[in-house]
């Protein structure tokens, strides 16, 4: 199915194509569709997370952020999620996507290797948003929770600040990427 994304607006100076088909056709490029429900500052923070992963992946995979207005039908959203592209959703603490009574979850992805990131924005401090998104993109790239790393299950601002070797190693295996061509940080103790 081919349809126009008339409401797409490039973020960070990117010039997107105008059809969904064009969004899924570029080899090794994965588009990150960012809801316009996020503030401008939030979109900057999400863009920083994308840039961290682009540096770590060293052109083996490239993410390109795209702002969209969610006027798409559920079928259109499903078409995007049938690809390796990512949609970043903003949800509130009362969303039916959260378990009843859950007051702790700040963000989650739809699955390991998935393509949906859900941010409970009201529960994330402004200064932590980039780091939380880096963690969630890691899930989309195949990383599972791993103590003492970016993939620590509970948010830890010190561990979430950079993409470490343990995380890169998981992504490399899941995505079949050349580990020696990837960039990562070394966590200091």
XYZ file of C-alpha atoms in Angstrom:
189
model
C 0.000 0.000 0.000
C 1.366 3.389 -0.942
C 0.137 6.539 0.768
C 1.372 10.054 1.332
C 2.758 11.319 4.612
C 1.511 14.820 4.066
C 1.960 15.637 7.720
C 5.637 14.632 7.959
C 8.047 17.348 8.952
C 11.778 16.735 8.987
C 13.574 17.224 12.283
C 17.156 18.301 12.602
C 17.374 19.482 8.996
C 16.567 16.142 7.339
C 14.696 16.146 4.037
C 12.323 13.163 4.115
C 10.714 11.591 1.099
C 6.989 11.993 0.718
C 5.813 8.378 0.553
C 5.887 5.556 3.053
C 7.521 3.355 0.430
C 10.475 5.741 0.333
C 10.810 5.523 4.113
C 11.394 1.783 4.058
C 13.504 1.581 0.905
C 16.870 2.974 2.039
C 19.258 0.195 3.025
C 20.494 0.315 6.631
C 18.420 3.420 7.373
C 15.713 3.150 9.973
C 13.353 6.039 10.436
C 12.341 7.135 13.909
C 8.875 8.658 13.806
C 8.492 11.069 16.707
C 5.033 12.147 17.787
C 4.320 15.859 17.624
C 2.774 15.439 21.078
C 6.304 15.890 22.419
C 7.501 19.419 23.087
C 10.266 20.929 20.994
C 12.730 20.359 23.878
C 11.630 16.721 24.142
C 12.215 16.218 20.414
C 15.706 17.705 20.810
C 16.397 15.205 23.632
C 15.100 12.307 21.500
C 17.245 13.519 18.596
C 20.305 13.465 20.904
C 19.544 9.829 21.791
C 19.311 8.966 18.100
C 22.637 10.699 17.474
C 24.284 8.700 20.286
C 23.147 5.482 18.635
C 24.191 6.663 15.172
C 27.693 7.278 16.527
C 27.773 3.879 18.271
C 26.530 2.012 15.187
C 29.140 3.715 12.995
C 27.014 3.661 9.804
C 26.210 -0.046 10.017
C 22.666 1.115 10.753
C 21.585 4.755 10.619
C 18.579 6.241 12.346
C 16.848 9.261 10.842
C 14.369 11.159 13.034
C 11.085 12.257 11.470
C 8.403 14.310 13.241
C 4.864 13.245 12.485
C 1.383 14.223 13.484
C -0.449 11.097 14.507
C -3.296 11.515 12.090
C -2.468 8.130 10.622
C -4.920 5.281 10.824
C -4.078 2.240 12.914
C -3.444 0.374 9.624
C -0.869 2.979 8.612
C 0.850 2.737 11.995
C 0.802 -1.063 11.647
C 2.497 -0.751 8.242
C 5.326 1.227 9.838
C 5.664 -1.267 12.668
C 5.943 -4.111 10.153
C 9.326 -2.613 9.244
C 12.407 -2.058 11.414
C 11.520 1.628 11.726
C 10.615 2.972 15.179
C 7.680 5.039 16.411
C 8.125 7.001 19.652
C 4.818 7.432 21.460
C 4.081 9.771 24.350
C 1.706 8.221 26.883
C 0.469 9.334 30.278
C 0.584 7.518 33.595
C -3.042 6.441 33.235
C -2.558 4.719 29.878
C -4.189 1.318 29.507
C -0.826 0.153 28.112
C 0.486 0.145 31.685
C -0.416 -2.523 34.214
C -3.180 -1.417 36.546
C -1.696 0.419 39.520
C 1.741 0.757 37.882
C 3.266 3.973 39.177
C 6.927 3.110 38.523
C 7.317 2.480 34.773
C 8.851 5.448 32.958
C 9.241 3.900 29.494
C 9.102 0.621 27.593
C 9.435 -0.827 24.120
C 6.932 -3.187 22.571
C 9.469 -6.052 22.516
C 13.156 -6.902 22.192
C 13.935 -6.122 18.566
C 10.681 -4.191 18.386
C 9.781 -0.856 16.928
C 7.547 0.928 19.397
C 8.890 3.092 22.218
C 6.396 4.321 24.802
C 7.475 7.164 27.094
C 5.502 8.054 30.214
C 6.764 11.591 29.833
C 5.331 12.924 33.095
C 7.504 10.425 35.006
C 10.799 11.287 33.298
C 12.899 14.240 34.428
C 13.867 16.573 31.585
C 17.586 15.905 32.104
C 17.020 12.128 31.925
C 14.929 11.939 28.745
C 17.835 11.419 26.310
C 19.293 8.636 28.433
C 15.938 6.863 28.793
C 15.427 6.969 25.015
C 18.945 5.588 24.429
C 18.005 2.652 26.690
C 14.721 2.045 24.839
C 16.361 2.220 21.401
C 18.737 -0.437 22.733
C 15.741 -2.732 23.251
C 14.625 -2.056 19.682
C 18.116 -3.090 18.562
C 17.924 -6.365 20.479
C 19.391 -5.631 23.909
C 17.866 -7.213 26.970
C 18.168 -5.976 30.541
C 21.621 -6.518 31.991
C 22.684 -5.297 35.432
C 25.500 -2.776 35.704
C 25.123 -1.396 32.182
C 22.998 0.922 30.068
C 20.557 -1.996 30.033
C 20.141 -1.988 33.819
C 16.449 -2.668 34.414
C 15.947 0.225 36.810
C 16.926 3.702 35.677
C 20.365 4.761 36.877
C 21.588 8.094 35.538
C 25.250 7.065 35.827
C 24.800 3.808 33.895
C 22.428 5.274 31.305
C 24.764 8.115 30.271
C 26.593 6.141 27.588
C 26.345 3.112 25.327
C 28.671 0.576 26.924
C 30.392 -2.542 25.571
C 27.888 -4.989 27.089
C 25.049 -3.239 25.273
C 26.988 -2.945 22.003
C 27.832 -6.642 22.186
C 24.156 -7.598 22.523
C 23.182 -5.311 19.625
C 26.001 -6.655 17.461
C 24.796 -10.241 17.942
C 21.102 -9.479 17.470
C 21.577 -7.250 14.407
C 24.495 -9.273 12.933
C 26.797 -6.254 12.948
C 30.577 -6.132 13.009
C 31.424 -5.542 16.674
C 34.909 -4.200 15.889
C 33.348 -1.382 13.817
C 31.131 -0.131 16.623
C 31.794 2.667 19.105
C 31.141 2.413 22.831
C 32.176 3.935 26.135
C 33.921 2.347 29.067
C 32.029 2.770 32.309
C 34.204 3.954 35.177
C 33.598 2.524 38.616
